[in-house]
XYZ file of C-alpha atoms in Angstrom:
631
model
C 42.382 28.715 -18.158
C 44.262 27.562 -15.058
C 43.631 29.921 -12.171
C 46.729 31.028 -10.273
C 47.316 32.347 -6.805
C 48.894 35.761 -6.598
C 49.815 38.141 -3.856
C 47.516 40.758 -5.350
C 44.543 38.403 -5.147
C 45.373 37.677 -1.528
C 45.419 41.423 -0.788
C 42.102 41.894 -2.566
C 40.509 39.175 -0.433
C 41.949 40.503 2.809
C 40.837 44.047 1.967
C 37.258 42.782 1.726
C 37.443 41.845 5.404
C 35.532 44.550 7.266
C 34.673 44.686 10.959
C 33.348 41.133 10.881
C 33.804 38.216 8.479
C 30.978 36.705 6.507
C 29.591 33.753 8.468
C 28.337 30.963 6.202
C 27.159 27.466 7.040
C 27.605 24.337 4.897
C 24.241 22.693 4.133
C 23.316 19.206 2.875
C 20.121 19.054 0.688
C 20.072 15.288 0.366
C 17.542 13.957 2.907
C 14.370 12.117 1.854
C 11.504 10.753 3.953
C 8.768 8.278 3.189
C 5.892 10.684 3.816
C 7.249 13.379 1.463
C 9.387 11.589 -1.141
C 7.773 8.157 -0.955
C 10.770 6.364 0.522
C 13.502 6.919 3.079
C 16.646 8.263 1.429
C 20.115 6.749 1.739
C 21.377 9.462 4.041
C 18.843 8.441 6.702
C 19.354 4.701 6.150
C 22.842 4.095 4.637
C 21.353 0.699 3.736
C 21.688 -0.304 7.388
C 19.198 1.620 9.539
C 15.415 1.349 9.289
C 13.620 4.616 10.146
C 10.335 2.733 10.257
C 11.529 1.270 13.563
C 10.770 3.673 16.406
C 12.490 3.399 19.780
C 10.890 3.936 23.195
C 11.896 7.604 23.216
C 9.991 8.263 19.973
C 13.182 8.363 17.885
C 13.375 6.582 14.562
C 16.446 4.488 13.839
C 18.492 6.671 11.499
C 22.097 6.860 10.297
C 23.330 9.241 12.968
C 24.596 9.337 16.524
C 22.267 12.297 17.153
C 18.688 13.110 16.179
C 17.105 16.209 14.600
C 15.002 18.164 17.077
C 12.189 18.264 14.512
C 12.736 14.590 13.672
C 14.064 13.191 10.368
C 12.938 15.583 7.649
C 12.776 15.787 3.873
C 15.029 18.353 2.182
C 12.266 18.994 -0.314
C 9.670 19.775 2.367
C 8.856 23.492 2.380
C 7.811 23.303 6.023
C 11.250 22.012 6.999
C 13.000 24.573 4.784
C 10.922 27.376 6.311
C 11.935 26.234 9.795
C 15.611 26.011 8.874
C 15.732 29.393 7.150
C 14.131 31.053 10.185
C 16.561 29.339 12.555
C 19.476 30.551 10.425
C 18.084 34.082 10.446
C 17.698 34.163 14.238
C 21.153 32.601 14.671
C 22.698 35.543 12.827
C 24.155 33.643 9.890
C 24.994 35.613 6.737
C 24.548 32.832 4.233
C 24.618 29.171 3.272
C 27.020 27.084 1.204
C 24.912 24.353 -0.375
C 26.576 21.002 -1.077
C 25.774 20.586 -4.767
C 26.174 17.499 -6.964
C 25.299 19.150 -10.232
C 22.448 18.635 -12.683
C 22.776 14.985 -13.744
C 20.391 12.103 -13.090
C 23.110 9.997 -11.481
C 22.202 8.472 -8.097
C 20.140 11.033 -6.140
C 21.764 14.077 -7.771
C 18.576 15.236 -9.506
C 16.728 15.231 -6.185
C 19.549 17.176 -4.539
C 19.436 19.693 -7.389
C 15.666 20.159 -6.985
C 16.018 20.537 -3.230
C 18.738 23.148 -3.695
C 16.433 25.188 -5.901
C 13.635 24.884 -3.321
C 15.893 26.032 -0.491
C 17.204 29.190 -2.145
C 13.913 31.196 -2.082
C 13.576 30.509 1.647
C 17.128 31.715 2.248
C 16.451 34.887 0.268
C 13.262 35.466 2.236
C 15.323 35.277 5.417
C 17.831 37.785 4.031
C 20.602 35.214 3.616
C 23.000 34.824 0.717
C 23.918 31.463 -0.811
C 26.821 29.813 -2.582
C 27.447 26.275 -3.785
C 30.151 23.740 -3.062
C 30.502 21.572 -6.151
C 31.136 17.881 -5.472
C 33.296 16.993 -8.475
C 33.349 13.345 -7.365
C 29.708 13.285 -8.520
C 30.933 12.595 -12.068
C 33.626 10.026 -11.265
C 31.421 7.077 -12.326
C 31.185 8.444 -15.883
C 33.545 7.424 -18.666
C 36.673 9.456 -19.294
C 35.671 12.513 -21.268
C 32.027 12.214 -20.312
C 32.926 13.227 -16.768
C 34.499 16.486 -17.955
C 31.532 17.220 -20.241
C 29.094 16.745 -17.348
C 31.181 18.959 -15.074
C 31.294 21.659 -17.778
C 27.508 21.399 -18.108
C 27.062 21.643 -14.335
C 29.307 24.675 -13.980
C 27.721 26.442 -16.944
C 24.306 25.890 -15.375
C 25.587 27.255 -12.074
C 26.987 30.315 -13.830
C 23.726 31.069 -15.628
C 21.369 30.398 -12.706
C 23.274 30.594 -9.401
C 26.040 33.114 -10.026
C 23.636 35.489 -11.789
C 21.373 35.658 -8.729
C 21.683 38.891 -6.751
C 21.719 36.872 -3.512
C 24.687 34.756 -4.556
C 27.698 35.144 -2.241
C 30.477 37.277 -3.724
C 33.913 38.406 -2.676
C 35.095 41.649 -4.237
C 32.373 41.357 -6.863
C 33.248 37.811 -7.941
C 31.059 34.728 -7.286
C 32.410 32.404 -4.596
C 32.580 28.771 -5.758
C 33.748 26.009 -3.433
C 34.860 22.612 -4.711
C 35.017 19.681 -2.323
C 38.414 18.608 -3.538
C 38.890 18.580 -6.436
C 38.885 14.836 -5.790
C 38.329 13.597 -9.336
C 38.905 16.315 -11.939
C 41.928 18.353 -12.885
C 40.612 21.878 -12.536
C 40.896 23.678 -15.902
C 37.470 25.261 -16.307
C 37.189 28.744 -17.813
C 34.000 30.568 -16.798
C 33.014 34.028 -18.021
C 31.931 35.093 -14.524
C 35.460 34.372 -13.230
C 34.394 32.898 -9.879
C 36.825 32.692 -7.001
C 37.339 28.931 -6.687
C 38.290 27.462 -3.306
C 39.100 23.797 -2.624
C 40.436 21.608 0.147
C 43.833 22.721 1.503
C 45.841 19.733 0.249
C 44.308 19.891 -3.230
C 43.711 23.582 -3.933
C 47.233 24.736 -4.818
C 48.150 21.803 -7.053
C 44.952 22.408 -9.048
C 45.614 26.113 -9.471
C 42.622 27.279 -7.440
C 42.267 30.760 -5.964
C 42.374 29.543 -2.393
C 41.401 26.869 0.090
C 38.750 26.300 2.709
C 39.317 24.484 5.986
C 37.369 21.427 7.124
C 37.379 19.388 10.365
C 40.849 17.798 10.022
C 40.002 14.206 10.933
C 42.035 11.435 9.376
C 43.051 7.827 9.894
C 40.234 6.988 12.276
C 41.950 8.811 15.136
C 40.353 10.867 17.899
C 41.885 14.344 17.744
C 42.487 16.388 20.862
C 41.823 20.158 20.831
C 45.561 20.781 20.667
C 45.879 18.557 17.594
C 43.082 20.012 15.485
C 44.012 23.572 16.460
C 47.581 22.940 15.302
C 46.415 21.644 11.906
C 44.119 24.628 11.372
C 46.766 27.050 12.609
C 49.238 25.823 10.001
C 46.630 26.197 7.271
C 45.705 29.730 8.331
C 49.388 30.681 8.434
C 49.913 29.690 4.790
C 50.240 32.367 2.118
C 47.234 31.231 0.115
C 43.840 32.942 0.577
C 41.725 31.002 3.007
C 38.148 30.429 4.117
C 38.387 29.604 7.808
C 36.324 26.865 9.407
C 34.393 26.364 12.625
C 32.700 23.137 13.657
C 30.905 21.611 16.665
C 32.792 18.309 16.509
C 32.984 15.211 14.334
C 31.602 11.724 14.959
C 30.692 9.804 11.848
C 28.386 6.800 11.627
C 30.089 5.188 8.621
C 31.772 2.278 10.386
C 28.623 1.422 12.366
C 26.593 1.525 9.150
C 29.110 -0.667 7.324
C 29.864 1.998 4.707
C 33.617 2.230 5.383
C 36.021 2.856 8.230
C 35.519 5.896 10.398
C 37.434 9.030 9.442
C 38.043 9.756 13.115
C 36.470 11.983 15.709
C 36.575 15.364 17.436
C 34.641 15.619 20.711
C 32.005 18.348 21.038
C 32.987 18.986 24.686
C 29.624 20.476 25.558
C 29.900 23.153 22.880
C 33.501 24.171 23.622
C 34.776 22.819 20.285
C 32.483 25.150 18.344
C 33.399 28.117 20.539
C 37.133 27.487 20.230
C 37.147 26.754 16.495
C 35.087 29.930 15.956
C 37.537 31.960 17.988
C 40.497 30.543 16.050
C 38.706 31.296 12.766
C 38.021 34.880 13.852
C 41.651 35.366 14.827
C 42.756 34.168 11.390
C 41.257 37.364 9.914
C 39.785 35.380 7.018
C 37.056 37.356 5.225
C 34.779 34.289 5.254
C 34.161 31.660 7.917
C 32.353 28.481 6.924
C 30.710 26.433 9.660
C 30.881 22.722 8.945
C 28.023 21.925 8.984
C 24.338 22.711 9.358
C 23.137 19.140 8.965
C 25.625 16.430 8.034
C 24.183 13.753 10.319
C 26.352 11.065 8.792
C 29.482 12.827 10.044
C 28.022 14.313 13.210
C 28.924 17.937 12.444
C 25.479 19.470 12.831
C 24.789 22.851 14.419
C 21.063 22.711 13.706
C 18.964 21.878 16.792
C 19.115 18.220 17.844
C 17.750 16.077 20.667
C 21.141 15.933 22.366
C 22.305 19.524 22.012
C 19.087 21.471 21.602
C 19.848 25.007 20.386
C 23.249 25.110 22.115
C 25.366 25.458 18.985
C 23.238 28.193 17.430
C 23.387 30.150 20.677
C 27.187 30.190 20.445
C 27.259 31.989 17.104
C 28.563 35.551 17.494
C 25.496 37.319 16.100
C 22.758 35.052 17.459
C 19.616 36.901 18.517
C 17.459 36.166 21.567
C 18.034 32.455 22.411
C 14.387 32.109 23.441
C 13.310 32.973 19.881
C 15.108 29.927 18.462
C 12.356 27.600 19.641
C 9.701 29.486 17.629
C 10.556 28.096 14.137
C 10.550 24.574 15.602
C 7.210 25.270 17.251
C 5.895 26.545 13.895
C 7.071 23.375 12.138
C 5.520 21.105 14.754
C 2.198 22.958 14.699
C 2.092 22.709 10.900
C 2.672 18.955 11.130
C -0.108 18.654 13.709
C -2.581 20.414 11.399
C -2.694 23.815 13.074
C -4.619 26.709 11.510
C -2.663 27.353 8.285
C -3.744 30.991 7.980
C -2.593 31.847 11.500
C 0.632 29.887 11.080
C 1.379 31.672 7.799
C 0.878 34.944 9.665
C 3.218 33.811 12.443
C 5.792 32.849 9.815
C 5.565 36.260 8.150
C 6.013 37.934 11.528
C 9.181 35.935 12.175
C 10.634 36.718 8.769
C 9.945 40.367 9.654
C 11.763 39.867 12.991
C 8.589 40.457 15.002
C 9.132 37.536 17.336
C 7.025 38.692 20.285
C 3.932 38.954 18.094
C 4.747 35.623 16.439
C 5.131 33.884 19.787
C 1.710 35.082 20.955
C 0.098 33.815 17.753
C 1.874 30.457 17.966
C 0.749 30.055 21.575
C -2.846 30.654 20.473
C -2.612 28.002 17.748
C -0.932 25.632 20.208
C -3.892 25.945 22.595
C -6.269 25.185 19.733
C -4.242 22.170 18.596
C -4.090 20.952 22.201
C -7.851 20.342 22.042
C -7.422 17.770 19.280
C -7.904 14.139 20.268
C -4.959 11.837 19.542
C -4.253 8.169 20.312
C -7.990 7.614 20.532
C -8.732 9.641 23.664
C -5.831 11.933 24.631
C -4.885 15.588 24.352
C -1.331 16.895 23.859
C -0.612 20.422 25.018
C 2.944 21.535 24.281
C 5.432 24.326 24.997
C 3.971 25.302 28.388
C 6.229 27.568 30.463
C 6.536 26.235 34.007
C 8.630 29.080 35.391
C 5.862 31.409 36.529
C 7.908 34.025 38.376
C 8.570 37.448 36.847
C 11.807 38.412 35.159
C 12.903 34.987 33.944
C 15.993 34.752 31.732
C 16.062 33.926 28.032
C 17.505 30.505 28.906
C 14.625 29.834 31.309
C 12.121 30.983 28.700
C 13.615 28.549 26.207
C 14.361 25.483 28.343
C 11.819 25.644 31.187
C 9.031 24.213 29.075
C 6.916 21.074 29.329
C 4.329 19.081 27.382
C 1.202 17.554 28.898
C -0.202 14.353 27.399
C -3.486 13.733 29.228
C -6.612 11.592 28.891
C -9.546 13.427 27.346
C -11.846 12.521 30.227
C -13.438 14.140 33.255
C -12.389 11.238 35.463
C -9.475 12.033 37.782
C -6.324 10.216 36.675
C -2.753 9.675 37.783
C 0.153 11.628 36.283
C 3.783 10.696 35.612
C 6.287 13.546 35.342
C 9.110 12.411 33.054
C 12.592 13.968 33.069
C 14.925 13.085 30.188
C 18.468 11.800 30.626
C 21.694 13.100 29.165
C 24.127 13.574 32.033
C 22.653 16.998 32.950
C 24.454 18.382 29.885
C 22.244 17.313 26.985
C 18.847 15.890 26.100
C 15.343 16.924 25.108
C 11.909 16.170 26.491
C 9.620 13.634 24.839
C 6.606 11.542 25.784
C 7.915 7.941 25.988
C 5.951 5.675 23.674
C 5.366 2.932 26.310
C 3.712 5.519 28.586
C 1.164 6.630 25.992
C -2.411 5.446 26.083
C -1.999 3.903 29.547
C -4.865 5.707 31.259
C -2.709 8.335 32.994
C -1.174 11.658 32.039
C 2.490 12.162 31.179
C 4.221 15.499 31.727
C 7.557 15.695 29.885
C 9.772 18.540 31.057
C 13.021 20.122 29.933
C 15.466 21.795 32.295
C 18.518 23.976 31.804
C 21.733 22.142 31.021
C 25.427 22.334 31.790
C 27.879 23.722 31.059
C 25.619 26.738 30.514
C 24.462 26.405 34.119
C 25.818 24.541 37.111
C 24.321 22.798 40.119
C 21.882 23.168 41.706
C 20.105 24.866 38.771
C 19.089 21.505 37.275
C 17.351 20.532 40.521
C 15.726 23.943 40.886
C 14.212 23.636 37.410
C 13.005 20.088 38.024
C 11.353 21.178 41.281
C 9.664 24.085 39.495
C 8.273 21.677 36.878
C 6.965 19.345 39.592
C 5.402 22.250 41.483
C 3.737 23.514 38.287
C 2.275 20.063 37.683
C 0.933 19.770 41.243
C -0.713 23.172 40.871
C -2.110 22.756 37.345
C -2.717 19.080 36.590
C -6.237 19.459 37.945
C -6.917 21.845 35.047
C -6.359 18.883 32.712
C -8.486 16.496 34.781
C -5.679 14.905 36.794
C -5.649 14.134 40.506
C -2.876 16.199 42.206
C -2.675 13.521 44.925
C -1.619 10.932 42.345
C 1.440 12.571 40.806
C 4.511 10.376 40.296
C 7.974 11.604 39.349
C 10.170 9.544 37.047
C 12.985 9.783 34.542
C 15.963 7.974 33.110
C 19.588 8.427 34.180
C 20.097 12.167 34.873
C 16.310 12.539 34.887
C 16.108 9.754 37.477
C 18.671 11.590 39.618
C 16.500 14.719 39.479
C 13.372 12.782 40.420
C 15.063 11.400 43.539
C 16.601 14.710 44.567
C 13.267 16.516 44.371
C 11.392 13.694 46.111
C 13.878 13.152 48.940
C 15.363 16.597 49.664
C 12.274 18.488 50.764
C 13.776 21.980 50.467
C 13.420 22.183 46.684
C 9.635 21.785 46.518
C 9.247 23.743 49.763
C 10.497 26.816 47.867
C 7.292 26.559 45.851
C 5.072 25.951 48.858
C 4.864 22.225 48.139
C 5.619 19.158 50.256
C 7.654 16.407 48.565
C 5.858 13.850 50.715
C 2.618 14.670 48.865
C 4.005 12.961 45.765
C 2.398 9.592 45.084
C 5.722 7.934 44.265
C 9.185 8.165 42.777
C 10.214 5.924 39.861
C 13.879 6.501 38.994
C 15.246 4.381 36.114
C 18.998 3.859 36.546
C 19.623 6.886 38.755
C 22.868 8.144 40.226
C 22.301 8.153 43.998
C 25.709 9.491 44.967
C 26.546 13.067 43.922
C 26.053 13.193 40.160
C 29.192 12.809 38.036
C 28.537 16.088 36.191
C 28.353 17.960 39.480
C 31.596 16.286 40.578
C 33.155 17.307 37.271
C 32.091 20.915 37.917
C 34.170 20.744 41.084
C 37.173 19.130 39.425
C 36.541 15.725 41.038
C 37.358 12.731 38.876
C 34.604 10.363 37.787
C 35.924 7.427 39.818
C 35.898 9.403 43.081
C 32.494 8.818 44.740
C 31.082 11.693 46.791
C 27.976 11.773 48.975
C 27.036 15.302 50.008
C 23.888 17.431 50.084
C 23.493 17.011 46.296
C 23.313 13.211 46.560
C 19.991 11.370 46.956
C 21.753 9.034 49.409
C 22.245 12.007 51.728
C 18.458 12.123 52.290
C 17.656 8.522 53.199
C 14.522 8.698 55.366
C 11.589 6.516 56.333
C 8.810 9.021 55.541
C 9.625 9.481 51.816
C 7.072 8.628 49.105
C 7.041 5.028 47.753
C 10.038 4.353 45.497
C 10.489 1.952 42.577
C 14.176 1.657 41.637
C 15.087 -0.032 38.354
C 18.581 -0.557 36.939
C 20.146 -2.452 34.078
C 22.401 -5.464 34.417
C 25.137 -4.771 36.978
C 27.761 -6.011 34.509
C 26.441 -3.823 31.657
C 25.368 -0.674 33.509
C 27.397 2.510 33.932
C 30.140 2.150 36.519
C 28.735 1.085 39.870
C 25.187 2.162 39.018
C 23.489 -1.035 40.214
C 25.636 -1.206 43.350
C 24.823 2.419 44.209
C 21.111 1.682 43.935
C 21.407 -1.551 45.902
C 23.116 0.336 48.725
C 20.425 3.035 48.590
C 17.718 0.343 48.764
C 19.424 -1.233 51.783
C 19.809 2.114 53.586
C 16.169 3.064 52.959
C 15.134 -0.289 54.444
C 17.370 0.231 57.483
C 15.928 3.733 57.918
C 12.467 2.193 58.191
C 11.109 3.046 54.735
C 8.793 0.178 53.795
C 8.059 1.222 50.213
C 11.386 0.963 48.363
C 11.671 -1.751 45.713
C 14.706 -2.530 43.547
C 14.707 -4.358 40.201
C 17.768 -5.359 38.181
C 17.102 -6.084 34.500
C 19.439 -8.880 33.449
C 21.075 -8.482 30.054
C 20.213 -4.801 29.555
C 22.737 -1.963 29.548
C 22.157 1.626 30.635
C 20.736 2.861 27.349
C 18.494 -0.132 26.664
C 17.117 -0.693 30.155
C 14.138 1.751 29.975
C 12.223 -0.422 27.486
C 11.750 -3.422 29.840
C 11.436 -1.068 32.815
C 8.305 0.674 31.554
C 5.895 -2.236 32.306
C 7.174 -2.158 35.903
C 6.585 1.601 35.978
C 3.039 1.282 34.623
C 2.142 -1.433 37.126
C 3.588 0.660 39.984
C 1.507 3.680 38.937
C -1.653 1.597 38.653
C -1.172 -0.093 42.023
C 0.165 2.824 44.042
C -2.126 5.320 42.310
C -5.244 3.365 43.202
C -4.080 3.204 46.830
C -3.536 6.975 46.860
C -7.032 7.474 45.424
C -8.544 5.377 48.240
C -6.639 7.399 50.836
């Protein structure tokens, strides 16, 4: 029976809209990893990327412009599903729309089907509903007639198993079924449960569906401005057909890079503004359901789940998100499980989180983390993670979440040097990690996060970096390190922070520390004029150089700690980056500083230059550190 749109149906749907719409997120169950499934799945590789190759920042090469905060995971891994369900719960989501390819053995559809069935119990445990979005193109490779039979089989299975579940998403008592299209079939399926069937806007009406759902409106490989995508969505919401509104963080697919096909186009994330604005437009549409696209489509770059670039930023923007500091707890649980933490205690912490007892769960996770930190890794090292370096009272939720560091230290009683490492990302994105080339080098590495723009503005980034340095100077002795042999380093924005804290003495002075007590500064491709993000905060264009009290160049002085400057090739670096550093080197020399060295790495651009820079860093630490020890 062909379903038809009627005014009465529209009124029924609108009447189901209460004080707030249902907030669902679109979820992809299709990821496979070697350690869980025996091989890396297509959605991590796209037959182009090799996840077995690991870059200097401990990231595997995967089919995505961004990287999962927990690393590439398997959609059939209960530990990953537990983490995701808890994150969704804390974020205040109502339910999940699972991208479903049916029950056949075609391609990886059987795996996706199994993963869907594994996910649902975790969602129910978290108090979330679920629905499915049927991919009718899943049957397009079958012969004419066989494709319809398979689709009928799939939908009958969904009716008997999904729609009958008490946790299945309903509108006005009817199951909600999304169809991504229909792109292959003519929709003439008669189901006893009479689901409300929603498809893509340009295909829903001609197929006689009950309504349509919005999606990021990219097309033709073009980059859409906010005005353009808002106009497209506005026209859709203004139509007379029932609608599921859409919100999304952006769109940046990897298909062209992977050689799959041309890019669909792009929508910039704009530091989280795209998600905020698309959510606001969806709320104003008065649709009874809003679908966020997506939780984890890494191939199209529409993820709101925590990533290395954006952290928890997108989850924090959801209207019913809980305490932002609690979002890190499911990730911490996942990481402790992978490191072999006490399973009984971790199960207890998990149960506490599902019961919304996050304070108790955090205390238990911290206890397990201390125990795991005593394990020996890499032959003779300890890794202690999630240490809070803001020690003052009354810190904010953002400080509690972001002002954390990890300590990777030799398991020895002999005093050793320490490198504090600040990640890059333009002061607006990024996540701490222990660089692979700095592991097992005989010294400790402290990797620190800091709060990011646009959530905060200058000089908060510098204040956080100084607090992390001060914490290290005070506590590295507890790990066996020599506080007189502490170096500060980082890449790009992290390099800027290392120079600011080492040259402008006021930041460490606030913590009772003297910047000149640092053993050395090792900035990799730093900005030495006022950082471009800080200039942007003030409405100054990127090509307008400024040197003020937030520029390392402002603090040229002869009594600063030894400095190793490293940049990429001047013709491949970010605009003027080498020339800035060369001028800084010259001015330090003219000021009488005898310990500033500059290296230019021919042939390497900004993103690739850290790899060849690390041997220079290690040698500098060994040489300068031994001199500091003798003094």
